[in-house]
Coordinates of C-alpha atoms and ligand atoms in Angstrom, one line a residue:
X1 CA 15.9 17.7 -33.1
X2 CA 14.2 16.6 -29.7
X3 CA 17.6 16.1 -27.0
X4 CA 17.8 13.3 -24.4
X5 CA 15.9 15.3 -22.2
X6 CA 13.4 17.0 -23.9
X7 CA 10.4 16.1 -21.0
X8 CA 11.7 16.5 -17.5
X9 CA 8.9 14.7 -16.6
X10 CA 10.1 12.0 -18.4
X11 CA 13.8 11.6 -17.9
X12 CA 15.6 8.5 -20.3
X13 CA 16.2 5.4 -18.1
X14 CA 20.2 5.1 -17.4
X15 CA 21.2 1.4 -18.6
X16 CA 24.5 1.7 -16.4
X17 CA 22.3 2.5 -13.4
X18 CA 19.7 -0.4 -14.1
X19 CA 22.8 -3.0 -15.1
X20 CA 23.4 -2.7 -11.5
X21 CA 20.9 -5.0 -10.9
X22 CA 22.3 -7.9 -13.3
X23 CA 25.4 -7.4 -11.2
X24 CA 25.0 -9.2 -8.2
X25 CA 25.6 -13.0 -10.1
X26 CA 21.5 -13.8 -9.5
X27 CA 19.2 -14.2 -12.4
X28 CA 19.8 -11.1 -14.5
X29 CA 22.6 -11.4 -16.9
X30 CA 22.0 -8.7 -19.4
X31 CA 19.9 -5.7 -18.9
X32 CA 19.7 -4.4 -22.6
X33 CA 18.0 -0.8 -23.1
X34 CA 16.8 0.3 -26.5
X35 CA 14.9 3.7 -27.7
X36 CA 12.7 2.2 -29.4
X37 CA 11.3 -1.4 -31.1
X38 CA 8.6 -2.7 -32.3
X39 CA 8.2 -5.6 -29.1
X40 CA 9.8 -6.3 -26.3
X41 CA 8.3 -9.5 -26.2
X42 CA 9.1 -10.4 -30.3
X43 CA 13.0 -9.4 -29.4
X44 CA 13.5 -11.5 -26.5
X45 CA 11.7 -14.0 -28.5
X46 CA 14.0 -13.8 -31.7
X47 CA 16.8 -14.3 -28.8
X48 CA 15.2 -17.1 -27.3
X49 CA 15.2 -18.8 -30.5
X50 CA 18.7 -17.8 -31.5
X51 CA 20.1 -20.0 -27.9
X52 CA 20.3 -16.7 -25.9
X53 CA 20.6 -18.4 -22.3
X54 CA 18.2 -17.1 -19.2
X55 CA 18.2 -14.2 -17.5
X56 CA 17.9 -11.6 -20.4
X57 CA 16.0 -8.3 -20.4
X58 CA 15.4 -6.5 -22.9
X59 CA 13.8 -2.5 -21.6
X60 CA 12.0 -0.5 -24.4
X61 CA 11.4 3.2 -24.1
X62 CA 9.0 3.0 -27.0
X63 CA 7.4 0.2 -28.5
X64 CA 5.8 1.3 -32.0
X65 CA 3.7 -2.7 -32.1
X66 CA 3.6 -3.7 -28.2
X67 CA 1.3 -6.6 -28.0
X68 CA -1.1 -7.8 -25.8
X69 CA -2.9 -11.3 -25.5
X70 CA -4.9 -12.3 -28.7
X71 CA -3.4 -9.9 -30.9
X72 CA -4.3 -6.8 -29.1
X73 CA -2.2 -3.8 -28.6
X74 CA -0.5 -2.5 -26.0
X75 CA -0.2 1.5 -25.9
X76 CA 2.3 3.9 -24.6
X77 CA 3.9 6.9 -25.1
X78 CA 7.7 7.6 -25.0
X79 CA 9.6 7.2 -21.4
X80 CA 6.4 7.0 -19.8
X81 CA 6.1 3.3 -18.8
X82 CA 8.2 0.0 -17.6
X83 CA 8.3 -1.7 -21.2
X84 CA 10.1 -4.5 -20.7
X85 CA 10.3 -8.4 -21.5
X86 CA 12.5 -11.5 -19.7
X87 CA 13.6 -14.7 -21.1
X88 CA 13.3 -17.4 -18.6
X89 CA 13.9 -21.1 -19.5
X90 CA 12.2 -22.7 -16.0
X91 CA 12.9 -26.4 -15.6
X92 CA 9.6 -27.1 -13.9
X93 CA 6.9 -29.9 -15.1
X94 CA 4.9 -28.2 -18.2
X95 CA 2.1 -29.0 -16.6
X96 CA 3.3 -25.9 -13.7
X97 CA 3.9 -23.9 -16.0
X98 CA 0.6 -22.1 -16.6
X99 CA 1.5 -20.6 -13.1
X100 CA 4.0 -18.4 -14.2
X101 CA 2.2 -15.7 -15.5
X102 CA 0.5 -15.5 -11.3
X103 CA 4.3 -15.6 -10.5
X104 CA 5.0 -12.2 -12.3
X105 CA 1.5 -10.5 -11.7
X106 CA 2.2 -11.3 -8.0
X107 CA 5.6 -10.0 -8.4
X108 CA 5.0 -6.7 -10.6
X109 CA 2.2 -6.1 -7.6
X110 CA 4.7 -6.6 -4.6
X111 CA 6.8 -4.3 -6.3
X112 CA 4.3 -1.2 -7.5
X113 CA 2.7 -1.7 -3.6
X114 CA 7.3 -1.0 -2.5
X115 CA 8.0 1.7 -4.9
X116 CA 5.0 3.3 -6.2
X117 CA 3.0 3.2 -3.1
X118 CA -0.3 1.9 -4.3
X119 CA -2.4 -0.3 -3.1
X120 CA -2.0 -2.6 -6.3
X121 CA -4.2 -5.6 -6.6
X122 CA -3.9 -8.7 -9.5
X123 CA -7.0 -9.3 -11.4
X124 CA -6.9 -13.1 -12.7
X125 CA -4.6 -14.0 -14.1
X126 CA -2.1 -11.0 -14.5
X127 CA -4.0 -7.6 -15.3
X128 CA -2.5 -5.4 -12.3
X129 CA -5.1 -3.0 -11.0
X130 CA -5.4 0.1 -8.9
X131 CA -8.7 1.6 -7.9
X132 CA -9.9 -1.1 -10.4
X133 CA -8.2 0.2 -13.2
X134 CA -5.6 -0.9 -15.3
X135 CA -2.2 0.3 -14.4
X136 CA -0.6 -2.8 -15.9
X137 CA -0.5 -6.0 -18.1
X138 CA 1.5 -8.9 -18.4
X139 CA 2.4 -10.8 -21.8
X140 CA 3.8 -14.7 -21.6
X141 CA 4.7 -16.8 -24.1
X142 CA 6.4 -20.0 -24.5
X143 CA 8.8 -20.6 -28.1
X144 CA 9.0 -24.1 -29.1
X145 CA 11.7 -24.9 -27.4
X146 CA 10.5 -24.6 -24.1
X147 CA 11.9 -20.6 -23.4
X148 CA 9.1 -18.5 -21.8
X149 CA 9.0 -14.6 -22.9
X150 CA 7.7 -12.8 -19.8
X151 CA 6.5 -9.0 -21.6
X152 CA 5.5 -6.5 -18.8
X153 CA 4.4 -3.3 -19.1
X154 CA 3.5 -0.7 -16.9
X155 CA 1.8 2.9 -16.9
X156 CA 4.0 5.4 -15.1
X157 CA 4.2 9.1 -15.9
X158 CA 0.6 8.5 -18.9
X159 CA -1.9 11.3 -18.4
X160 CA -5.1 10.5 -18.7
X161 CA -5.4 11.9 -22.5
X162 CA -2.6 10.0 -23.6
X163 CA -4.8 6.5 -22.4
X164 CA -5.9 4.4 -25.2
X165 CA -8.6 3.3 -23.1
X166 CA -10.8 4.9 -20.2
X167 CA -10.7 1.9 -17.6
X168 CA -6.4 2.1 -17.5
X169 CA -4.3 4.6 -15.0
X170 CA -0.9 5.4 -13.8
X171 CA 0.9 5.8 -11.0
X172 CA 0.7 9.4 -11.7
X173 CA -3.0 9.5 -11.8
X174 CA -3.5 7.5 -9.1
X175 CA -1.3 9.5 -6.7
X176 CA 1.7 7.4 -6.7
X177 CA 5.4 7.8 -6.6
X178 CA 6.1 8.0 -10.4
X179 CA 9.9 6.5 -10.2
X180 CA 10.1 4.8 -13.2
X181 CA 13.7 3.6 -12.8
X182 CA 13.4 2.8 -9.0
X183 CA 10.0 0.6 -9.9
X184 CA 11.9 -1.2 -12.7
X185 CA 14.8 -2.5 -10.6
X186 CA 12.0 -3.6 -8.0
X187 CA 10.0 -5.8 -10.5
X188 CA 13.3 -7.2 -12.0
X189 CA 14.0 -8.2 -7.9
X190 CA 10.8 -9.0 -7.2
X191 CA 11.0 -11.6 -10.2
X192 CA 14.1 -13.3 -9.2
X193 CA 12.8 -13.8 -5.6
X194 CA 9.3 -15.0 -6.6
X195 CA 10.6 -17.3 -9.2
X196 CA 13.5 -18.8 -7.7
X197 CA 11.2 -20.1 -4.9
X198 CA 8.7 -21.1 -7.6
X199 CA 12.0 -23.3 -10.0
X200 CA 13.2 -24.6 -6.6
X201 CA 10.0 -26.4 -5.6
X202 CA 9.6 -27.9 -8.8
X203 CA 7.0 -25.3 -9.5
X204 CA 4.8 -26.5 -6.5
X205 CA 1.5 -24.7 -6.6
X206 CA 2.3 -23.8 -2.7
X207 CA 5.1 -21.8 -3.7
X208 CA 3.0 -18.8 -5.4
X209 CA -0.5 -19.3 -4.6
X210 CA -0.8 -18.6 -0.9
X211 CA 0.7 -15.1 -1.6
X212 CA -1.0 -14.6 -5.2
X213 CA -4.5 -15.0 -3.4
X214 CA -4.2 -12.6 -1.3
X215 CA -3.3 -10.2 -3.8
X216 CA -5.9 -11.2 -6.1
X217 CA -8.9 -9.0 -5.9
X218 CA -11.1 -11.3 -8.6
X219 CA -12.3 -13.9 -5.9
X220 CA -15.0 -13.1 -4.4
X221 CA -16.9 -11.0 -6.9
X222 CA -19.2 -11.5 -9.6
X223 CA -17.2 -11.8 -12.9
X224 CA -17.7 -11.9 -16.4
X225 CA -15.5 -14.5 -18.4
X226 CA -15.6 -13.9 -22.0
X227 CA -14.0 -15.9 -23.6
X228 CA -12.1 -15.5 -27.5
X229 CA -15.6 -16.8 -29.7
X230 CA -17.4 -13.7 -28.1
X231 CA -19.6 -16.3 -25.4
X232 CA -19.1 -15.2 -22.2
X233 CA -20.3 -16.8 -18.5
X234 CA -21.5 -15.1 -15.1
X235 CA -20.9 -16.1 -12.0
X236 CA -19.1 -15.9 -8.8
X237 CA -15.4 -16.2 -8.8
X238 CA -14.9 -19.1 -5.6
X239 CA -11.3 -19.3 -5.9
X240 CA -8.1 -19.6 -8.2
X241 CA -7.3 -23.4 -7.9
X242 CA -4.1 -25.4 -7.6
X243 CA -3.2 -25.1 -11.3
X244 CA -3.8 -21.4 -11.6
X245 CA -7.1 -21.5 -12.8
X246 CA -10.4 -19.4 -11.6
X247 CA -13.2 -21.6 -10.6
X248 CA -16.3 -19.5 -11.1
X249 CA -20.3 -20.4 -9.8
X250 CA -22.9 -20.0 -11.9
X251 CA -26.3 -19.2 -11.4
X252 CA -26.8 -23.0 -11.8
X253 CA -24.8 -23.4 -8.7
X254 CA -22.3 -25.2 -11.1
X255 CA -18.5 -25.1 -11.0
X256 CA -16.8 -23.9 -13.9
X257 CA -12.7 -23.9 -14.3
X258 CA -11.3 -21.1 -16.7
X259 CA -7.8 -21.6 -17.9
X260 CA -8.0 -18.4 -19.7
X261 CA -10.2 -15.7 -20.9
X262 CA -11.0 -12.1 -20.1
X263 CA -12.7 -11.2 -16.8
X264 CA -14.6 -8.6 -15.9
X265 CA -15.0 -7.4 -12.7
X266 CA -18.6 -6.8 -12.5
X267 CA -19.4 -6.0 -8.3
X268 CA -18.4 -7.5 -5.2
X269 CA -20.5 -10.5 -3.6
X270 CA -22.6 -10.0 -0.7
Ligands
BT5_301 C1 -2.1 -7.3 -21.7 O1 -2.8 -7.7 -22.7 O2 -2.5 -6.7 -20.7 C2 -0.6 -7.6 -21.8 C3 0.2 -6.3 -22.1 C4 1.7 -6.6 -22.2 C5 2.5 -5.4 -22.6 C6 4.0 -5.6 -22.5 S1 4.8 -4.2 -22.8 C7 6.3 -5.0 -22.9 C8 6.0 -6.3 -23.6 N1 6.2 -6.2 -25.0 C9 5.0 -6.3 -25.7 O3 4.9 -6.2 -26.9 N2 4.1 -6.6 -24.8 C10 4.6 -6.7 -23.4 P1 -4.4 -7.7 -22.7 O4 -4.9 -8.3 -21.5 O5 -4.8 -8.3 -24.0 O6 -4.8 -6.2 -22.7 C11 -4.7 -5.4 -23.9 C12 -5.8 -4.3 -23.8 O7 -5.5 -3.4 -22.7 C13 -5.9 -3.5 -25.1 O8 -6.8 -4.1 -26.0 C14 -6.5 -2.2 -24.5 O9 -7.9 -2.3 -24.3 C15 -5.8 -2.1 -23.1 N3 -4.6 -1.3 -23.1 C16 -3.7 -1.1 -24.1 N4 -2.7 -0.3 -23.7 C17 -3.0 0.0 -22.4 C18 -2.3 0.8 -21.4 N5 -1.2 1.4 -21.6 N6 -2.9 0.9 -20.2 C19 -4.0 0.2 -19.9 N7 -4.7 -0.5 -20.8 C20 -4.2 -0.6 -22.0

Protein backbone atom coordinates (compact mmCIF):
# COMPACT_ATOMS: atom_id res chain seq x y z
CA UNK A 1 0.00 0.00 0.00
CA UNK A 2 1.37 3.47 -1.22
CA UNK A 3 1.93 5.61 2.63
CA UNK A 4 1.14 9.37 3.03
CA UNK A 5 4.38 10.12 1.70
CA UNK A 6 5.22 8.00 -0.89
CA UNK A 7 6.59 11.12 -3.35
CA UNK A 8 8.75 13.50 -1.38
CA UNK A 9 8.31 15.63 -4.15
CA UNK A 10 4.88 15.66 -3.52
CA UNK A 11 4.30 15.96 0.12
CA UNK A 12 0.03 15.68 1.25
CA UNK A 13 -1.32 19.23 1.94
CA UNK A 14 -1.84 19.57 5.91
CA UNK A 15 -5.64 20.74 6.45
CA UNK A 16 -4.73 21.98 10.06
CA UNK A 17 -1.95 24.10 8.56
CA UNK A 18 -4.20 25.53 5.56
CA UNK A 19 -7.47 25.96 8.28
CA UNK A 20 -5.23 28.65 9.47
CA UNK A 21 -6.25 30.74 6.97
CA UNK A 22 -10.20 30.43 7.69
CA UNK A 23 -9.13 31.47 11.17
CA UNK A 24 -8.78 35.01 11.10
CA UNK A 25 -13.04 35.66 11.03
CA UNK A 26 -12.60 36.99 7.09
CA UNK A 27 -14.16 35.19 4.24
CA UNK A 28 -12.99 31.62 4.70
CA UNK A 29 -15.12 29.57 6.96
CA UNK A 30 -14.29 26.06 6.22
CA UNK A 31 -11.22 24.84 4.52
CA UNK A 32 -12.32 21.13 3.69
CA UNK A 33 -9.41 18.82 2.23
CA UNK A 34 -10.29 15.56 0.52
CA UNK A 35 -7.93 12.78 -1.24
CA UNK A 36 -9.67 12.44 -3.78
CA UNK A 37 -13.31 13.46 -5.83
CA UNK A 38 -14.56 13.54 -8.82
CA UNK A 39 -14.96 17.76 -8.82
CA UNK A 40 -14.20 20.28 -6.85
CA UNK A 41 -16.45 22.38 -8.55
CA UNK A 42 -19.66 19.57 -8.54
CA UNK A 43 -19.03 19.31 -4.55
CA UNK A 44 -19.10 22.86 -3.62
CA UNK A 45 -21.90 22.92 -6.01
CA UNK A 46 -24.05 19.98 -4.32
CA UNK A 47 -23.26 22.38 -1.09
CA UNK A 48 -24.31 25.41 -2.62
CA UNK A 49 -27.58 23.83 -3.36
CA UNK A 50 -27.96 22.09 0.01
CA UNK A 51 -27.87 26.11 1.78
CA UNK A 52 -24.13 25.82 2.71
CA UNK A 53 -23.43 29.64 3.53
CA UNK A 54 -20.27 31.52 1.81
CA UNK A 55 -16.92 31.13 2.36
CA UNK A 56 -16.44 27.32 1.78
CA UNK A 57 -13.51 25.54 0.20
CA UNK A 58 -13.39 22.54 -0.68
CA UNK A 59 -9.14 21.38 -1.76
CA UNK A 60 -8.86 18.10 -3.80
CA UNK A 61 -5.63 16.20 -4.04
CA UNK A 62 -7.07 14.28 -6.91
CA UNK A 63 -9.86 14.93 -9.05
CA UNK A 64 -10.70 11.66 -11.10
CA UNK A 65 -13.53 14.12 -13.50
CA UNK A 66 -12.15 17.85 -13.00
CA UNK A 67 -13.87 19.94 -15.46
CA UNK A 68 -13.17 22.65 -17.52
CA UNK A 69 -15.51 25.10 -19.55
CA UNK A 70 -17.80 23.37 -22.20
CA UNK A 71 -17.42 20.05 -20.90
CA UNK A 72 -13.69 19.67 -21.23
CA UNK A 73 -11.38 18.15 -18.80
CA UNK A 74 -9.17 19.26 -16.56
CA UNK A 75 -5.94 16.92 -15.92
CA UNK A 76 -3.77 16.33 -13.03
CA UNK A 77 -1.90 13.94 -11.28
CA UNK A 78 -2.00 13.28 -7.49
CA UNK A 79 -0.52 16.19 -4.94
CA UNK A 80 0.76 17.90 -7.83
CA UNK A 81 -1.55 20.89 -8.25
CA UNK A 82 -3.86 23.63 -6.28
CA UNK A 83 -7.30 21.76 -6.95
CA UNK A 84 -9.61 23.68 -5.34
CA UNK A 85 -13.21 25.36 -5.59
CA UNK A 86 -15.04 28.39 -3.38
CA UNK A 87 -18.58 29.08 -2.86
CA UNK A 88 -19.31 32.68 -2.98
CA UNK A 89 -22.86 34.13 -2.86
CA UNK A 90 -21.80 38.00 -3.96
CA UNK A 91 -24.66 40.45 -3.50
CA UNK A 92 -23.65 42.53 -6.48
CA UNK A 93 -26.09 43.50 -9.57
CA UNK A 94 -26.20 40.23 -11.98
CA UNK A 95 -25.42 42.23 -14.49
CA UNK A 96 -21.49 42.67 -12.54
CA UNK A 97 -21.27 39.52 -12.21
CA UNK A 98 -19.60 38.35 -15.38
CA UNK A 99 -16.55 40.13 -13.75
CA UNK A 100 -15.91 37.73 -11.33
CA UNK A 101 -14.17 35.28 -13.11
CA UNK A 102 -11.29 38.60 -13.98
CA UNK A 103 -11.58 39.01 -10.10
CA UNK A 104 -10.03 35.41 -9.50
CA UNK A 105 -7.72 35.20 -12.61
CA UNK A 106 -6.38 38.58 -11.36
CA UNK A 107 -6.09 37.18 -7.94
CA UNK A 108 -4.63 33.55 -8.69
CA UNK A 109 -1.92 35.80 -10.85
CA UNK A 110 -1.08 38.31 -7.92
CA UNK A 111 -0.58 35.30 -5.94
CA UNK A 112 1.66 32.76 -8.35
CA UNK A 113 3.77 36.30 -9.24
CA UNK A 114 4.12 36.34 -4.53
CA UNK A 115 4.81 32.76 -3.99
CA UNK A 116 5.89 31.08 -7.06
CA UNK A 117 7.98 33.79 -8.46
CA UNK A 118 6.74 33.91 -11.97
CA UNK A 119 6.08 36.40 -14.06
CA UNK A 120 2.34 35.20 -14.44
CA UNK A 121 0.16 36.94 -16.92
CA UNK A 122 -4.06 36.41 -17.39
CA UNK A 123 -5.08 35.54 -20.78
CA UNK A 124 -8.88 36.84 -21.25
CA UNK A 125 -10.85 35.98 -19.34
CA UNK A 126 -9.04 33.67 -16.74
CA UNK A 127 -6.45 31.14 -18.43
CA UNK A 128 -3.28 32.15 -16.27
CA UNK A 129 -0.14 31.98 -18.39
CA UNK A 130 3.59 31.88 -18.02
CA UNK A 131 5.94 32.05 -20.86
CA UNK A 132 2.59 31.76 -22.82
CA UNK A 133 1.70 28.60 -21.51
CA UNK A 134 -0.88 27.32 -19.40
CA UNK A 135 0.02 27.06 -15.80
CA UNK A 136 -3.60 27.55 -14.81
CA UNK A 137 -7.48 27.64 -15.44
CA UNK A 138 -10.32 28.91 -13.73
CA UNK A 139 -13.86 27.28 -13.65
CA UNK A 140 -17.13 29.60 -12.56
CA UNK A 141 -20.40 28.81 -12.32
CA UNK A 142 -23.45 30.21 -11.00
CA UNK A 143 -26.50 27.50 -9.34
CA UNK A 144 -29.88 28.72 -9.57
CA UNK A 145 -30.01 30.33 -6.77
CA UNK A 146 -27.65 32.83 -7.31
CA UNK A 147 -24.33 30.87 -5.46
CA UNK A 148 -21.29 31.21 -7.68
CA UNK A 149 -18.71 28.05 -7.66
CA UNK A 150 -15.29 29.58 -8.26
CA UNK A 151 -13.04 25.94 -9.40
CA UNK A 152 -9.24 26.80 -9.70
CA UNK A 153 -6.70 24.72 -10.56
CA UNK A 154 -3.20 25.05 -10.81
CA UNK A 155 0.00 23.07 -12.19
CA UNK A 156 2.66 22.82 -9.47
CA UNK A 157 5.08 20.00 -9.05
CA UNK A 158 3.47 18.25 -13.23
CA UNK A 159 6.49 17.22 -15.31
CA UNK A 160 6.22 17.84 -18.63
CA UNK A 161 5.25 13.94 -19.41
CA UNK A 162 2.55 13.94 -17.14
CA UNK A 163 0.80 17.18 -19.37
CA UNK A 164 -2.25 16.32 -21.13
CA UNK A 165 -1.46 18.93 -23.43
CA UNK A 166 1.86 20.52 -24.94
CA UNK A 167 0.97 24.30 -24.66
CA UNK A 168 0.49 23.89 -20.37
CA UNK A 169 3.46 24.15 -17.62
CA UNK A 170 4.23 24.34 -14.04
CA UNK A 171 5.79 26.14 -11.71
CA UNK A 172 8.31 23.44 -11.71
CA UNK A 173 9.02 23.64 -15.40
CA UNK A 174 9.01 27.05 -15.51
CA UNK A 175 11.64 27.62 -12.76
CA UNK A 176 9.42 28.60 -10.03
CA UNK A 177 9.15 28.01 -6.36
CA UNK A 178 7.04 24.83 -6.36
CA UNK A 179 5.28 25.54 -2.73
CA UNK A 180 2.10 24.10 -3.17
CA UNK A 181 0.78 24.73 0.34
CA UNK A 182 2.36 28.35 0.62
CA UNK A 183 0.69 29.21 -3.02
CA UNK A 184 -2.61 27.91 -1.88
CA UNK A 185 -3.05 30.08 1.30
CA UNK A 186 -1.92 33.04 -1.11
CA UNK A 187 -4.74 32.52 -3.70
CA UNK A 188 -7.36 31.87 -0.88
CA UNK A 189 -5.92 35.70 0.46
CA UNK A 190 -5.55 37.08 -2.62
CA UNK A 191 -9.36 36.20 -3.16
CA UNK A 192 -10.71 37.67 -0.04
CA UNK A 193 -8.81 40.93 -0.78
CA UNK A 194 -9.78 41.22 -4.42
CA UNK A 195 -13.30 40.41 -3.84
CA UNK A 196 -14.17 42.23 -0.82
CA UNK A 197 -13.16 45.45 -2.74
CA UNK A 198 -15.12 44.12 -5.74
CA UNK A 199 -18.82 43.22 -3.14
CA UNK A 200 -18.16 46.56 -1.49
CA UNK A 201 -18.39 48.68 -4.53
CA UNK A 202 -21.39 47.15 -5.69
CA UNK A 203 -19.27 45.30 -8.08
CA UNK A 204 -18.08 48.54 -9.77
CA UNK A 205 -16.15 47.73 -12.94
CA UNK A 206 -13.30 50.21 -11.36
CA UNK A 207 -12.78 48.01 -8.58
CA UNK A 208 -10.94 45.09 -10.71
CA UNK A 209 -10.32 46.32 -14.01
CA UNK A 210 -7.59 48.92 -13.56
CA UNK A 211 -5.40 46.11 -11.95
CA UNK A 212 -6.76 43.12 -14.23
CA UNK A 213 -5.46 45.10 -17.43
CA UNK A 214 -2.39 45.30 -16.50
CA UNK A 215 -2.03 41.83 -15.85
CA UNK A 216 -3.71 40.87 -18.92
CA UNK A 217 -1.30 39.98 -21.65
CA UNK A 218 -4.36 39.41 -24.53
CA UNK A 219 -4.70 43.24 -25.36
CA UNK A 220 -2.70 44.21 -27.65
CA UNK A 221 -2.10 41.09 -29.84
CA UNK A 222 -3.66 39.50 -32.63
CA UNK A 223 -6.16 36.87 -31.31
CA UNK A 224 -8.11 34.19 -32.38
CA UNK A 225 -11.77 33.92 -30.88
CA UNK A 226 -13.31 30.66 -31.52
CA UNK A 227 -16.11 30.45 -30.49
CA UNK A 228 -18.39 26.87 -29.23
CA UNK A 229 -20.02 26.27 -33.19
CA UNK A 230 -16.32 25.89 -34.41
CA UNK A 231 -16.53 29.79 -36.27
CA UNK A 232 -13.90 31.67 -35.13
CA UNK A 233 -12.76 35.68 -35.78
CA UNK A 234 -9.21 37.50 -36.18
CA UNK A 235 -8.44 40.48 -35.14
CA UNK A 236 -6.71 42.75 -32.76
CA UNK A 237 -7.55 42.59 -29.13
CA UNK A 238 -8.14 46.84 -28.28
CA UNK A 239 -9.21 46.33 -24.83
CA UNK A 240 -11.27 44.37 -22.21
CA UNK A 241 -14.24 46.76 -21.65
CA UNK A 242 -16.23 47.90 -18.62
CA UNK A 243 -18.33 44.75 -18.42
CA UNK A 244 -15.48 42.31 -18.76
CA UNK A 245 -15.62 41.72 -22.24
CA UNK A 246 -12.64 41.79 -25.07
CA UNK A 247 -13.37 44.16 -27.81
CA UNK A 248 -11.40 42.82 -30.70
CA UNK A 249 -10.70 44.72 -34.48
CA UNK A 250 -11.08 43.11 -37.33
CA UNK A 251 -9.54 43.35 -40.59
CA UNK A 252 -12.72 45.34 -41.48
CA UNK A 253 -11.69 47.89 -39.00
CA UNK A 254 -14.92 46.82 -37.04
CA UNK A 255 -15.42 46.45 -33.31
CA UNK A 256 -16.44 43.27 -32.08
CA UNK A 257 -17.40 42.46 -28.16
CA UNK A 258 -16.79 38.87 -27.01
CA UNK A 259 -18.51 37.76 -23.82
CA UNK A 260 -16.93 34.42 -24.09
CA UNK A 261 -15.11 32.13 -26.27
CA UNK A 262 -11.55 30.71 -26.52
CA UNK A 263 -8.68 32.98 -27.55
CA UNK A 264 -5.75 32.27 -29.06
CA UNK A 265 -2.90 34.20 -28.76
CA UNK A 266 -1.66 34.40 -32.16
CA UNK A 267 1.57 37.31 -32.09
CA UNK A 268 1.93 40.58 -30.72
CA UNK A 269 0.87 43.83 -32.67
CA UNK A 270 3.26 46.09 -34.20
C1 LIG B 1 -10.22 25.70 -17.67
O1 LIG B 1 -11.04 25.18 -18.64
O2 LIG B 1 -9.11 26.15 -17.87
C2 LIG B 1 -10.81 25.61 -16.26
C3 LIG B 1 -10.13 24.55 -15.45
C4 LIG B 1 -10.63 24.55 -14.03
C5 LIG B 1 -10.08 23.40 -13.25
C6 LIG B 1 -10.44 23.48 -11.79
S1 LIG B 1 -9.58 22.30 -10.85
C7 LIG B 1 -10.58 22.58 -9.47
C8 LIG B 1 -12.00 22.81 -10.00
N1 LIG B 1 -12.74 21.58 -10.10
C9 LIG B 1 -13.02 21.25 -11.37
O3 LIG B 1 -13.63 20.22 -11.74
N2 LIG B 1 -12.54 22.21 -12.19
C10 LIG B 1 -11.91 23.29 -11.45
P1 LIG B 1 -10.77 25.32 -20.18
O4 LIG B 1 -10.41 26.73 -20.55
O5 LIG B 1 -11.93 24.68 -20.84
O6 LIG B 1 -9.47 24.46 -20.43
C11 LIG B 1 -9.52 23.05 -20.46
C12 LIG B 1 -8.43 22.61 -21.44
O7 LIG B 1 -7.15 22.87 -20.86
C13 LIG B 1 -8.46 21.12 -21.74
O8 LIG B 1 -9.29 20.84 -22.82
C14 LIG B 1 -6.98 20.84 -22.07
O9 LIG B 1 -6.70 21.21 -23.40
C15 LIG B 1 -6.26 21.82 -21.17
N3 LIG B 1 -5.82 21.23 -19.89
C16 LIG B 1 -6.39 20.23 -19.19
N4 LIG B 1 -5.71 20.00 -18.06
C17 LIG B 1 -4.67 20.89 -18.07
C18 LIG B 1 -3.60 21.14 -17.19
N5 LIG B 1 -3.43 20.48 -16.05
N6 LIG B 1 -2.72 22.13 -17.52
C19 LIG B 1 -2.85 22.83 -18.66
N7 LIG B 1 -3.84 22.64 -19.53
C20 LIG B 1 -4.74 21.67 -19.24
Amino acid sequence: MPGRWTDLDRPPLSAAALNAVARGGGLWREIRVVEETGSTNADVRVAAEQGEAEGLVVIAEKQSGGRGRLDRQWESPARASVLMSLLLRPTVAAARLPLLPLVTGLSVVEAVRAVAELPAAVKWPNDVLVDGRKLGGILVERTPDGAVVVGIGVNVTTRPDELPVPTGTSIQIAGGVPDRESLLKEVLRAVERRYAVFAASGGAPDSVLPAYREVCDTVGRVVDVQLPDGASARGVAMTVDDGGMLVVRGADGVERTWSAGDVVHVRAEG
